[in-house]
Coordinates of C-alpha atoms and ligand atoms in Angstrom, one line a residue:
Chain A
X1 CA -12.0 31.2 -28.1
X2 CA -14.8 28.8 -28.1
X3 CA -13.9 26.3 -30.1
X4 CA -15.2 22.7 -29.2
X5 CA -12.5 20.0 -29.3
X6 CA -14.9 17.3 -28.9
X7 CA -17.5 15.5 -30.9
X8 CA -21.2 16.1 -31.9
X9 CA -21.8 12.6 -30.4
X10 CA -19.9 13.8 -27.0
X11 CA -21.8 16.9 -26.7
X12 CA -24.8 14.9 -26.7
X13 CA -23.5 12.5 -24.3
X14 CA -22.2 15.7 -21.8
X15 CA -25.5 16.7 -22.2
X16 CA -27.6 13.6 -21.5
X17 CA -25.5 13.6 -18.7
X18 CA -26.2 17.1 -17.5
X19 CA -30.1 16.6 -17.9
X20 CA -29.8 13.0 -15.6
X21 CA -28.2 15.2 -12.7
X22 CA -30.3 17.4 -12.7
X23 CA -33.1 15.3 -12.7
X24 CA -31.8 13.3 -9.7
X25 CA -31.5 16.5 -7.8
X26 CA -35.1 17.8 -8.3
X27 CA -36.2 14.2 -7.5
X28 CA -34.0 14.1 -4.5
X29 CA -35.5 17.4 -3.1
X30 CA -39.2 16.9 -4.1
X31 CA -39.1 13.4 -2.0
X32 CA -37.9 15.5 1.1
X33 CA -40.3 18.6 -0.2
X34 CA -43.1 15.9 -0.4
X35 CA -42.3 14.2 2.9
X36 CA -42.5 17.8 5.3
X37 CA -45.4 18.3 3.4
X38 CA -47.0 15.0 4.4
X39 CA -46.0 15.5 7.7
X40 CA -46.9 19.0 7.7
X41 CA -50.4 18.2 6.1
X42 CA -51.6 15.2 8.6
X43 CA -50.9 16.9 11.6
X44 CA -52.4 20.1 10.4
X45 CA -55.4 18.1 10.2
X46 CA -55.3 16.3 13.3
X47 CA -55.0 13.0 11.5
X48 CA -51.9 12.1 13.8
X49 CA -50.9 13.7 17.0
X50 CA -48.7 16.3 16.7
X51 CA -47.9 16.0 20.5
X52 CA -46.6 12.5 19.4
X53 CA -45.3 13.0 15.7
X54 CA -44.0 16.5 16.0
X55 CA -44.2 18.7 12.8
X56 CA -41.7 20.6 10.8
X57 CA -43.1 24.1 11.8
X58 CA -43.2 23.3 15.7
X59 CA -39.5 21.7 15.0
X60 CA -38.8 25.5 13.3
X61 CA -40.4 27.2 16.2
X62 CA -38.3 25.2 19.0
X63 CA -35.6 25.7 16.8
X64 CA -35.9 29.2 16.5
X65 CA -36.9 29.4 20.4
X66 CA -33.5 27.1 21.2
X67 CA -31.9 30.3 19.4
X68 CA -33.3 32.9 21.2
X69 CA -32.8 32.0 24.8
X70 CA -29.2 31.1 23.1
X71 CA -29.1 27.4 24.2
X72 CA -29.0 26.1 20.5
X73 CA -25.5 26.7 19.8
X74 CA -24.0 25.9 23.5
X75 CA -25.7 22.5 22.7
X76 CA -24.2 22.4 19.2
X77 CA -20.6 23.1 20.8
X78 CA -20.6 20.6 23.1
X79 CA -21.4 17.8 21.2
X80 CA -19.4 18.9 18.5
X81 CA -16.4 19.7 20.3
X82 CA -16.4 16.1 22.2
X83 CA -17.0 14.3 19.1
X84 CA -14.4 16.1 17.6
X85 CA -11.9 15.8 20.5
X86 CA -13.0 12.1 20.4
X87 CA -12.1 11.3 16.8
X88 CA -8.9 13.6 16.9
X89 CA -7.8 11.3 20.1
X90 CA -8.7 8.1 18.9
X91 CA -7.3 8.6 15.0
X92 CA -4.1 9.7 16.4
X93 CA -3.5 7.0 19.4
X94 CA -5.0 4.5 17.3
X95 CA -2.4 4.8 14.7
X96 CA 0.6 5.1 17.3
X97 CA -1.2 2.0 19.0
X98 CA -0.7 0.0 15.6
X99 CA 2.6 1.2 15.0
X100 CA 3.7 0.1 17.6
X101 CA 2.2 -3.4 17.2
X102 CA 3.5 -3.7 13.5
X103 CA 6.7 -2.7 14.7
X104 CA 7.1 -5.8 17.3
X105 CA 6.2 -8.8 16.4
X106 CA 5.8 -10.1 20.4
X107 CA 3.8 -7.4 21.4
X108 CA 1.2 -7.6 18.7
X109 CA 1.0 -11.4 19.1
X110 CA 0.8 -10.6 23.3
X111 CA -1.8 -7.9 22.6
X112 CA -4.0 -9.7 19.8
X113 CA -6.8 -11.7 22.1
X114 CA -7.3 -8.1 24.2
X115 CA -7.9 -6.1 20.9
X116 CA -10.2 -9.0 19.5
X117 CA -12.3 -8.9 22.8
X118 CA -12.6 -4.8 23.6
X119 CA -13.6 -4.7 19.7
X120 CA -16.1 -7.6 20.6
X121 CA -17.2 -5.6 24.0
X122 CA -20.5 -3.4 23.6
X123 CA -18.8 -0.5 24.7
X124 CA -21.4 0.9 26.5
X125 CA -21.5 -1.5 28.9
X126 CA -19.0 0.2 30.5
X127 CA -21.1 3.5 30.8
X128 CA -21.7 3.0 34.7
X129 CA -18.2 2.4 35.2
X130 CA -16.9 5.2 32.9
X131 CA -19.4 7.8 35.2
X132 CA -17.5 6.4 38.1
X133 CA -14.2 6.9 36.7
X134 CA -14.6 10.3 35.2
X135 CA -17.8 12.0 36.4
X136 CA -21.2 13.2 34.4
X137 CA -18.8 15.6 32.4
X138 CA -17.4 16.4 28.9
X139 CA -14.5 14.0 30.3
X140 CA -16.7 11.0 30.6
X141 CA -18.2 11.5 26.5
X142 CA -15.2 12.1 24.8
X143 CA -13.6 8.6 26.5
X144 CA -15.9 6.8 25.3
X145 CA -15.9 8.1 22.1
X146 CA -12.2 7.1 22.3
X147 CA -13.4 3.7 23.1
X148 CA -15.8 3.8 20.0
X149 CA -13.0 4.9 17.6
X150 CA -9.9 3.7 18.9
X151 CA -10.0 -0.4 18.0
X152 CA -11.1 0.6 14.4
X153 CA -8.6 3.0 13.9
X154 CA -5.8 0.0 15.3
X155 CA -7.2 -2.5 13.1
X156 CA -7.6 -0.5 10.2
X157 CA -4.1 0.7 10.2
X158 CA -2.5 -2.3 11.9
X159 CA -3.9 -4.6 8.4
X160 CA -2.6 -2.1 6.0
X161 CA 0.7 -1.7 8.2
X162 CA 1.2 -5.8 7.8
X163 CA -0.1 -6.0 4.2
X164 CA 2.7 -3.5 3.2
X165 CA 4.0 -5.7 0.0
X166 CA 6.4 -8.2 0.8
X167 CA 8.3 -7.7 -2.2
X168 CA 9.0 -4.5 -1.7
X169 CA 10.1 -4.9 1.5
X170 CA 12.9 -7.9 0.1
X171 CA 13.8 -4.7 -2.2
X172 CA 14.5 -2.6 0.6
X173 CA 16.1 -5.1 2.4
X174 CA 18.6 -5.9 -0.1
X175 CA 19.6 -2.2 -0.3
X176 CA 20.2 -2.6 3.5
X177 CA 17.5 -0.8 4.7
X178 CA 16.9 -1.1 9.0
X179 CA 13.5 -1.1 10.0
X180 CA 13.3 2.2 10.4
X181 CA 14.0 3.3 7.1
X182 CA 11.2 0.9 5.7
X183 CA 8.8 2.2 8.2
X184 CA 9.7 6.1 7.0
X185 CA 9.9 5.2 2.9
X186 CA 7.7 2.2 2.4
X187 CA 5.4 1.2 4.8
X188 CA 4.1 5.1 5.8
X189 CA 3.6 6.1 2.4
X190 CA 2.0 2.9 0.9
X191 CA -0.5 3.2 3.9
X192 CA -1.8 6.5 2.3
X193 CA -5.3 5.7 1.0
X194 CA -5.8 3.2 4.6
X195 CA -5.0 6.7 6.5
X196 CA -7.9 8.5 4.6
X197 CA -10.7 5.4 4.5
X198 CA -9.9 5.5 8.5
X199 CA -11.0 8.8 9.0
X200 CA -13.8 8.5 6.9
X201 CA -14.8 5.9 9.4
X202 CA -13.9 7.1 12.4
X203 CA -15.9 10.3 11.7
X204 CA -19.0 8.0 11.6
X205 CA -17.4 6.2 14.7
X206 CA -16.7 9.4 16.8
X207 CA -20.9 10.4 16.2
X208 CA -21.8 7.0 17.4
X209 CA -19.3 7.6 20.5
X210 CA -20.3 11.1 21.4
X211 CA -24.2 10.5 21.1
X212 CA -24.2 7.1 23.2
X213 CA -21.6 9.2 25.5
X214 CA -24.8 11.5 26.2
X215 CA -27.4 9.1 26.5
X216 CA -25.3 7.6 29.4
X217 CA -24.2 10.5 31.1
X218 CA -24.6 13.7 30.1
X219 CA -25.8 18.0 31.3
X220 CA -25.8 19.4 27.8
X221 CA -25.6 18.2 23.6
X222 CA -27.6 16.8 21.3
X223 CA -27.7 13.5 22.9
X224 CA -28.6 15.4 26.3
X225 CA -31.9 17.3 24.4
X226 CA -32.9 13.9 22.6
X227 CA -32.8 12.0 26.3
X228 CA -34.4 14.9 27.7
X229 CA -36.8 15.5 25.5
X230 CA -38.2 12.2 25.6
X231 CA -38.0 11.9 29.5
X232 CA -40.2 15.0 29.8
X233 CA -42.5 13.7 26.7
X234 CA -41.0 17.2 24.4
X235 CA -41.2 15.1 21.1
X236 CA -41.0 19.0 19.7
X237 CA -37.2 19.0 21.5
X238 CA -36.2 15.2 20.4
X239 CA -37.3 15.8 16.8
X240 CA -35.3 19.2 16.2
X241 CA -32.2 18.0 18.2
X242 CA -32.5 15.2 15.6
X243 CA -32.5 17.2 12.7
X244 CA -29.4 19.2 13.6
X245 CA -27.8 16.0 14.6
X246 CA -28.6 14.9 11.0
X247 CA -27.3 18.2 9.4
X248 CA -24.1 17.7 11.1
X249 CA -23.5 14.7 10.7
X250 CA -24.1 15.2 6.8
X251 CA -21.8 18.4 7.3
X252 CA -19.0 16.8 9.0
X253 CA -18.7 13.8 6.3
X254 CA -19.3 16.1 2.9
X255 CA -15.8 18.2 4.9
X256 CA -14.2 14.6 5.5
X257 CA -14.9 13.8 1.4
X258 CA -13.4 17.4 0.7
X259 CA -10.7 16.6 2.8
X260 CA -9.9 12.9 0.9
X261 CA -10.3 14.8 -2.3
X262 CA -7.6 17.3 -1.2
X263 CA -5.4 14.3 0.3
X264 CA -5.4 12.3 -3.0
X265 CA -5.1 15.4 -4.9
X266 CA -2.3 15.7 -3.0
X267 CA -1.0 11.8 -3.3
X268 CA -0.9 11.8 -7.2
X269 CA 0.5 15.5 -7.4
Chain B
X1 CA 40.3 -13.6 -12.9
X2 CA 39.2 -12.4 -9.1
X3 CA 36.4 -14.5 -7.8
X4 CA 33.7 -12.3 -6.9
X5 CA 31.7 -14.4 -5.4
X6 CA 31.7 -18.1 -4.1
X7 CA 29.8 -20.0 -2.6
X8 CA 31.3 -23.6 -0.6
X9 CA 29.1 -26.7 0.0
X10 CA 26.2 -24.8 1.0
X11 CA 23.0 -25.9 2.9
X12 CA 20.4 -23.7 3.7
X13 CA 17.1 -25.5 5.8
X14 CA 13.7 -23.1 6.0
X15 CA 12.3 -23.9 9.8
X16 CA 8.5 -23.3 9.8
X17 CA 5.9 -25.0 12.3
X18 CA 5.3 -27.5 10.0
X19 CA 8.4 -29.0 9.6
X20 CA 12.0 -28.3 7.7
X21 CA 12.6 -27.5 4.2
X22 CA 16.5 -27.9 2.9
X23 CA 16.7 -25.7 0.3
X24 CA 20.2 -26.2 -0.7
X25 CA 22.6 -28.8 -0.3
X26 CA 26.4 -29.4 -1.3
X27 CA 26.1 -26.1 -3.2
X28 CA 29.2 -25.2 -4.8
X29 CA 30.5 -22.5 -7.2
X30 CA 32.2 -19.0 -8.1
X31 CA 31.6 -16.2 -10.3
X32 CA 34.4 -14.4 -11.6
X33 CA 34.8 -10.1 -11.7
X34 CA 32.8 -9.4 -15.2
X35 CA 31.2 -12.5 -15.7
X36 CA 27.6 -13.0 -17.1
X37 CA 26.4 -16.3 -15.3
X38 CA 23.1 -17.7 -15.5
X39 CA 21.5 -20.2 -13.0
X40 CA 18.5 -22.3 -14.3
X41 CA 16.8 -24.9 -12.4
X42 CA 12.8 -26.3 -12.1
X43 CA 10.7 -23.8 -10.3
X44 CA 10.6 -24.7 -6.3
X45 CA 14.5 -26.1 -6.6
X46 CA 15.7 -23.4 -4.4
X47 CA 16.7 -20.7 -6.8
X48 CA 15.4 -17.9 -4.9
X49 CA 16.8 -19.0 -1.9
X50 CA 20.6 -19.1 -3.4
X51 CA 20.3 -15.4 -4.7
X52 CA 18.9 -14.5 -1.1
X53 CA 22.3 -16.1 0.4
X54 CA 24.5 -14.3 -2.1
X55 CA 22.8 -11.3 -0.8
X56 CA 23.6 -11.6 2.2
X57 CA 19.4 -11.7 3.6
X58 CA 19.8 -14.9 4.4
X59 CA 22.3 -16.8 6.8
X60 CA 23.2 -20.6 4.7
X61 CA 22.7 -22.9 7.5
X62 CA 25.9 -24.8 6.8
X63 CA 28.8 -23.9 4.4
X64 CA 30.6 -20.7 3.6
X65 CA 29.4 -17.7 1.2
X66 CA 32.4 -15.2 0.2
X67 CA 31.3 -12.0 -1.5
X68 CA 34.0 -9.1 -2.6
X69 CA 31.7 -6.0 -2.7
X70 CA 28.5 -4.8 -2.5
X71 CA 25.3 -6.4 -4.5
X72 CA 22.4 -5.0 -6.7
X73 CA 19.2 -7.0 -6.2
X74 CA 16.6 -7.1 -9.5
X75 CA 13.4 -8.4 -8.8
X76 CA 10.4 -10.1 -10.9
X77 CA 8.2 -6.8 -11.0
X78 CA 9.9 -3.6 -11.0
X79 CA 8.4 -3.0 -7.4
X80 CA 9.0 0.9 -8.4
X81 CA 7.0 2.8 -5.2
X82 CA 4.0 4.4 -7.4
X83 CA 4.1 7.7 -5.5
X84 CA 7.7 8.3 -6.4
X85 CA 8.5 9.6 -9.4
X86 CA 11.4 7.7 -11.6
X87 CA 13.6 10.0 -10.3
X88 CA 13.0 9.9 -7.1
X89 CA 12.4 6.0 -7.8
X90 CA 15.7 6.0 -8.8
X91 CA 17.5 7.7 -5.6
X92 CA 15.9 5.0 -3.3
X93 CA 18.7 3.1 -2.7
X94 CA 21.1 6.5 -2.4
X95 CA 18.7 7.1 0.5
X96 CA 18.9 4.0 2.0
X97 CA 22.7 4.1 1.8
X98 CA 23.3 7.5 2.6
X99 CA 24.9 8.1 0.0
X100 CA 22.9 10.6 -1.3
X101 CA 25.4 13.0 -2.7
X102 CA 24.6 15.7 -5.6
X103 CA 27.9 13.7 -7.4
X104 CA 26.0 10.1 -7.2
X105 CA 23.0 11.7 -8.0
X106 CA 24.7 13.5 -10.7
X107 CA 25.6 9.6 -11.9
X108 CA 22.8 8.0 -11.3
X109 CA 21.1 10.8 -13.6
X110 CA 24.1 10.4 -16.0
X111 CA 23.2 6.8 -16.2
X112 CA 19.2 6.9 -16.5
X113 CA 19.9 9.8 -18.9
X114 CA 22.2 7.2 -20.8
X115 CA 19.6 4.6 -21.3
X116 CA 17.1 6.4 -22.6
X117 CA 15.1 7.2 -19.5
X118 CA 15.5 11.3 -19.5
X119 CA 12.5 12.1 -20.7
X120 CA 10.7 9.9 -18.1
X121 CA 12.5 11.0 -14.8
X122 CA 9.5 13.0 -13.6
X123 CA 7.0 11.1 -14.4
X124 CA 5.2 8.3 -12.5
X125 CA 5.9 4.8 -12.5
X126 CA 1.8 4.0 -13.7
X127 CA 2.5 6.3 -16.9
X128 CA 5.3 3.8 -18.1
X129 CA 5.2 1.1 -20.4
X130 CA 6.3 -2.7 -18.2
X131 CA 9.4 -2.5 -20.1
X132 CA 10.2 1.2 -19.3
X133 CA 9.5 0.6 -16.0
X134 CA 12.1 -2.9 -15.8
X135 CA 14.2 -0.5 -17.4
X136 CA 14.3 2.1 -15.0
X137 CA 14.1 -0.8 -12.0
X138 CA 17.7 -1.6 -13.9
X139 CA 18.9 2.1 -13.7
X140 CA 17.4 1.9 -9.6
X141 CA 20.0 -1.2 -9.5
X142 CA 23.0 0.1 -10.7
X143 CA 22.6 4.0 -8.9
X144 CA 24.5 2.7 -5.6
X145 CA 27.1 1.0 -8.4
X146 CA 27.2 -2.7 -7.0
X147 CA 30.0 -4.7 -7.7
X148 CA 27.5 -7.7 -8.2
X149 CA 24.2 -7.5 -9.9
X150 CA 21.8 -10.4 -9.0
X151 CA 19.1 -10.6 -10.9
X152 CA 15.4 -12.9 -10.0
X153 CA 14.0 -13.7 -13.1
X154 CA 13.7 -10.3 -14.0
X155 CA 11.9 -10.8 -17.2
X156 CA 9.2 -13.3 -16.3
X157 CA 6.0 -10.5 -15.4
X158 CA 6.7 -9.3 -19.1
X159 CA 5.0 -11.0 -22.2
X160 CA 6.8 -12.4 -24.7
X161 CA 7.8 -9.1 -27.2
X162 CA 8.3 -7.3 -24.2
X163 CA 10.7 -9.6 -22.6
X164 CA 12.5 -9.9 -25.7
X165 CA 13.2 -6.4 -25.9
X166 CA 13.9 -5.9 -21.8
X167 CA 16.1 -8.8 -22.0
X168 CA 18.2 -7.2 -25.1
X169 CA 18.3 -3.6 -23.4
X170 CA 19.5 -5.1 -19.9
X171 CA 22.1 -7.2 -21.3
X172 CA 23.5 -4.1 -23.7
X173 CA 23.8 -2.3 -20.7
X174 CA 25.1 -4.7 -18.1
X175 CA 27.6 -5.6 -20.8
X176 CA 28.7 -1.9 -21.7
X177 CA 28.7 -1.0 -17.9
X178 CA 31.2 -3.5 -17.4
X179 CA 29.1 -5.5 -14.4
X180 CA 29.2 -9.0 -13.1
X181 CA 25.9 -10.1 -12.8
X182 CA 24.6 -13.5 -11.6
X183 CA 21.1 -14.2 -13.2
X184 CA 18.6 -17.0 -12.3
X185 CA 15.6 -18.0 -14.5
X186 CA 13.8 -21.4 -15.2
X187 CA 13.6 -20.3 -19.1
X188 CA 16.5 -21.8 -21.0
X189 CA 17.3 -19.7 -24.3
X190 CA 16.7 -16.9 -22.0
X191 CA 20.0 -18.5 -20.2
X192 CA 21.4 -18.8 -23.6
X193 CA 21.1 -15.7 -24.5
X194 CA 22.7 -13.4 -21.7
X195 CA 24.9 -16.0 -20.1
X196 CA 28.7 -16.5 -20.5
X197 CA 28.1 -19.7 -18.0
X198 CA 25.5 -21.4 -17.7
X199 CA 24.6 -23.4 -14.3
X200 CA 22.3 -26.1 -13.9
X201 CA 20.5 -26.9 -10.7
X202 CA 18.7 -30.1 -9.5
X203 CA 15.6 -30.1 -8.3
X204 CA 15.3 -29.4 -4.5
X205 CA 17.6 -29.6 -2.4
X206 CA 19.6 -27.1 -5.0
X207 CA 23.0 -28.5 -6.2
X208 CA 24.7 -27.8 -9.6
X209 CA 24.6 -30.3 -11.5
X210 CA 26.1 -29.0 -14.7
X211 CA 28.4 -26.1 -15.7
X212 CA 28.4 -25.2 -19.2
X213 CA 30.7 -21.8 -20.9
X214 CA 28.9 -20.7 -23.5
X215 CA 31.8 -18.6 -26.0
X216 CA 29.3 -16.5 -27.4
X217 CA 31.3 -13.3 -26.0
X218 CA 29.7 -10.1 -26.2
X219 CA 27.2 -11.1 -29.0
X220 CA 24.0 -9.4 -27.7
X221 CA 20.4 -12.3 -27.0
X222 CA 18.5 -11.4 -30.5
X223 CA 21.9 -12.5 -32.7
X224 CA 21.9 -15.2 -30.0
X225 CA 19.1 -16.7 -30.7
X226 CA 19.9 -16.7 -34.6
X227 CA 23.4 -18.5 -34.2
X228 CA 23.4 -22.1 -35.4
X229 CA 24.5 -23.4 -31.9
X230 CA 22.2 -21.9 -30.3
X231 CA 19.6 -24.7 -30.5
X232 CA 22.1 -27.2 -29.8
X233 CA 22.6 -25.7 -26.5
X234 CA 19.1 -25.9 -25.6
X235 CA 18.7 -29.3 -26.5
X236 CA 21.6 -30.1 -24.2
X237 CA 19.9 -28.2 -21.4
X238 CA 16.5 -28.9 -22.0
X239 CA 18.3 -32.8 -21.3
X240 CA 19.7 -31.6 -18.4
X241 CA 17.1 -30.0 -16.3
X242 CA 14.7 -33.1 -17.1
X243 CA 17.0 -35.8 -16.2
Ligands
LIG301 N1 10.5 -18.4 3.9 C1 10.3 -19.7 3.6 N2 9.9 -20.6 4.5 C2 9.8 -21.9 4.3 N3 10.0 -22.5 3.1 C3 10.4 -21.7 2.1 C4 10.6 -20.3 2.3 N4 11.0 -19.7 1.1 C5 11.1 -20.8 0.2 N5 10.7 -21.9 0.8 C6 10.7 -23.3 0.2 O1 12.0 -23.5 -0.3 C7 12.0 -24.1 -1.6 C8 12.8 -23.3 -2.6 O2 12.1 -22.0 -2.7 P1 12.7 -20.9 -3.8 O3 14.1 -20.6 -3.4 O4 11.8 -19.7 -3.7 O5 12.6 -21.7 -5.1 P2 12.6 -21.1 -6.6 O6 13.0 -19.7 -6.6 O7 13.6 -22.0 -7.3 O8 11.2 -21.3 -7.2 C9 10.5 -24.2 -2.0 O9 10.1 -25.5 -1.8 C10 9.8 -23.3 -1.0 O10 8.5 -23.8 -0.7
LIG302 MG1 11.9 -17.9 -7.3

């Protein structure tokens, strides 16, 4: 059956529609088509150092040579997995951290002028210190990605913990509801769409982390090639580990918008 | 009659940083098993406050508060969670209670059912109409059968058509479920038009200042509001509240 429920009108409209996506997607891809070529072009002519500017065929060849001798995807996993550890540790000790201070009172107004200043702190003023305490290993990235994440993920939750709606809360009160029974019904649930906009931020947070992890300390990543790359003047090295940094990094947040989409799929049943 | 609930020379004082707020002072009166009573009084008197005492959140600062039974606390909004359905909305306070037996499920179903909110019990608060949704905040009420209903000026978030028609629902069904309910609101032929008595507070620190019975028995608000007395009454109040 292919009958059309909808009006002439609207089939113009779906199809204005149509032909505006599509045109932002070939004008999307012929900026990036026109910018490789640019790049491509003026360092094929010698216009611009390619020993300075790189080009997108000497980023495929150390790409393809990073293959080969099978270092690209050992450098792939590490960064990954410590950004990843990084944002699972922080998401999930940040939101026990801010349960706990919603849950007391005392403790959050004790613990308030600490969280305001380690947010405040550049965190990687600490890098010497962190190399001290836990070596020139994975260890050392993945706590301070921690660091990186963690006072987001308290704040974030903490002010949609406290906003929870005061009325609501009188409700439950009145139907002699104890504190944990608000926490479990009310104040969990209404915190929903805080849980998912954390994430989404933290994911960006755990990159920042894990990257600035490597640039202080690190034998192997992404963060490692882009330091070493530019120590040893292998702009070829700095620009690819870029670009797979920036593929990631795209990857990693179009899963966390899946993921959101799934969760308030989920929400509204 | 029993006395349901009474309350004897009450104070209540707010303590904030800033200073000291009384609330209530001298606050004396009863409401009897069945009995509709109404509580208006200028918005600030302390109005709020006295319905939080009778419920037992509060602790009056001076005075004593005797209440047989448990309470039923209605709102302003609905304050129906929006990622529970009506249903579900509905068994809250079964929950919270633990009393969350198939046979008071059974009732509270029996009672939503009742009132015209079957079709709705799956559905989500958002896909209700603001008088639906009062409705079913009514049906929440009642689930955990209270011996007291206290109602916050339930109707006020409503517009005007709406609130007539919430106000005549609620009152058909507190009536033909039997409940006491003690309802405060600052509109007066909304007073008129539920109450059996009618209390009238002064402006803060609450007191009652005048106790009125109405002998409109079971008459439901719309035929109320169409009885010859009925203006009468609101001139009388109107006086009242702005002396
Ligand atoms: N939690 C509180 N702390 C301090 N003052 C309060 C608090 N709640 C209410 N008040 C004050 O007590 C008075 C009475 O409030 P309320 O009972 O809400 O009045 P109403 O419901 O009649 O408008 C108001 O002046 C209000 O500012
Ligand atoms: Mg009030």
């Amino acid at each position: 059956m292919k009958h059309q429920s909808f009006s002439h009108e609207h089939a113009l409209y779906l199809r204005a529609r149509k032909k505006n996506l599509a045109l932002v997607w070939i004008l999307r891809l012929g900026i990036l088509a026109l910018l490789l070529g640019a790049w491509e072009l003026v360092t094929a002519l010698g216009w611009i150092d390619p020993f300075i500017m790189s080009s997108p065929s000497r980023i495929a060849k150390t790409i393809a040579s990073l293959y080969a001798d099978g270092s690209l995807f050992y450098h792939i996993g590490v960064t990954l997995w410590e950004t990843l550890a990084g944002f699972a540790i922080a998401v999930v000790l940040g939101f026990a951290v801010a349960l706990l201070l919603w849950w007391s009172d005392t403790v959050r107004r004790v613990l308030e002028p600490y969280i305001v200043v380690i947010n405040a702190l550049p965190k990687i003023a600490l890098g010497p210190l962190i190399i001290v305490w836990f070596g020139t290993g994975s260890e050392a990235i993945v706590f301070m990605t921690v660091l990186v994440g963690i006072i987001v993920a308290i704040m974030h939750m903490l002010s949609a913990f406290v906003g929870t709606d005061q009325n609501k809360i009188l409700l439950m009160r009145s139907m002699g509801a104890n504190k944990w029974q608000i926490l479990q019904k009310l104040v969990l649930p209404s915190s929903y769409p805080a849980v998912i906009s954390m994430l989404k931020i933290n994911v960006g947070m755990a990159w920042i982390g894990s990257i600035m992890g490597e640039y202080i300390v690190s034998r192997a990543g992404l963060g490692y090639l882009i330091v070493y790359g530019g120590q040893v003047f292998k702009l070829d090295l700095v620009m690819s580990a870029t670009f797979i940094l920036c593929v990631l990094a795209a990857g990693m947040y179009f899963l966390v918008v899946l993921l959101e989409k799934a969760l308030v799929k989920n929400a509204e049943r | 009659m029993k006395n349901i609930l009474q309350f004897e020379n009450v104070r209540h004082i707010y303590h904030t940083p800033r200073g000291e707020v009384v609330a209530a002072e001298g606050l004396t009166f009863s409401v009897d098993e069945g009995e509709f009573v109404a509580i208006i009084g200028p918005s600030g008197c302390g109005k709020t406050t006295l319905l939080s005492l009778a419920a037992g959140l509060l602790k009056p600062s001076a005075g004593s508060i005797v209440r047989e039974g448990s309470c039923g606390y209605m709102l302003q909004k609905d304050e129906l969670f929006p990622w529970r359905t009506i249903e579900k909305n509905i068994f809250l306070p079964l929950e919270i209670k633990k009393q969350n037996t198939p046979a008071a499920r059974e009732r509270a179903l029996a009672l939503a059912e009742k009132y015209g909110l079957g079709g709705f019990l799956k559905s989500y608060p958002a896909q209700l109409s603001g008088g639906m949704r009062q409705r079913a905040a009514l049906i929440r009420t009642l689930a955990t059968e209270p011996d007291v209903l206290l109602l916050d000026e339930p109707f006020s978030a409503l517009d005007y058509q709406t609130r007539l028609n919430v106000c005549e629902d609620v009152a058909g069904i507190i009536r033909s479920e039997g409940k006491t309910a003690l309802l405060i609101t600052h509109d007066i032929s909304e007073a008129i038009s539920l109450a059996d008595r009618i209390l009238v507070l002064t402006a803060r620190p609450a007191r009652v200042s005048h106790a009125h019975t109405l002998g409109f028995g079971d008459l439901p608000p719309l035929k109320r509001r169409e009885q010859s007395s009925f203006s009468g009454w609101f001139e009388t109040l109107w006086r009242e509240l702005n002396a």
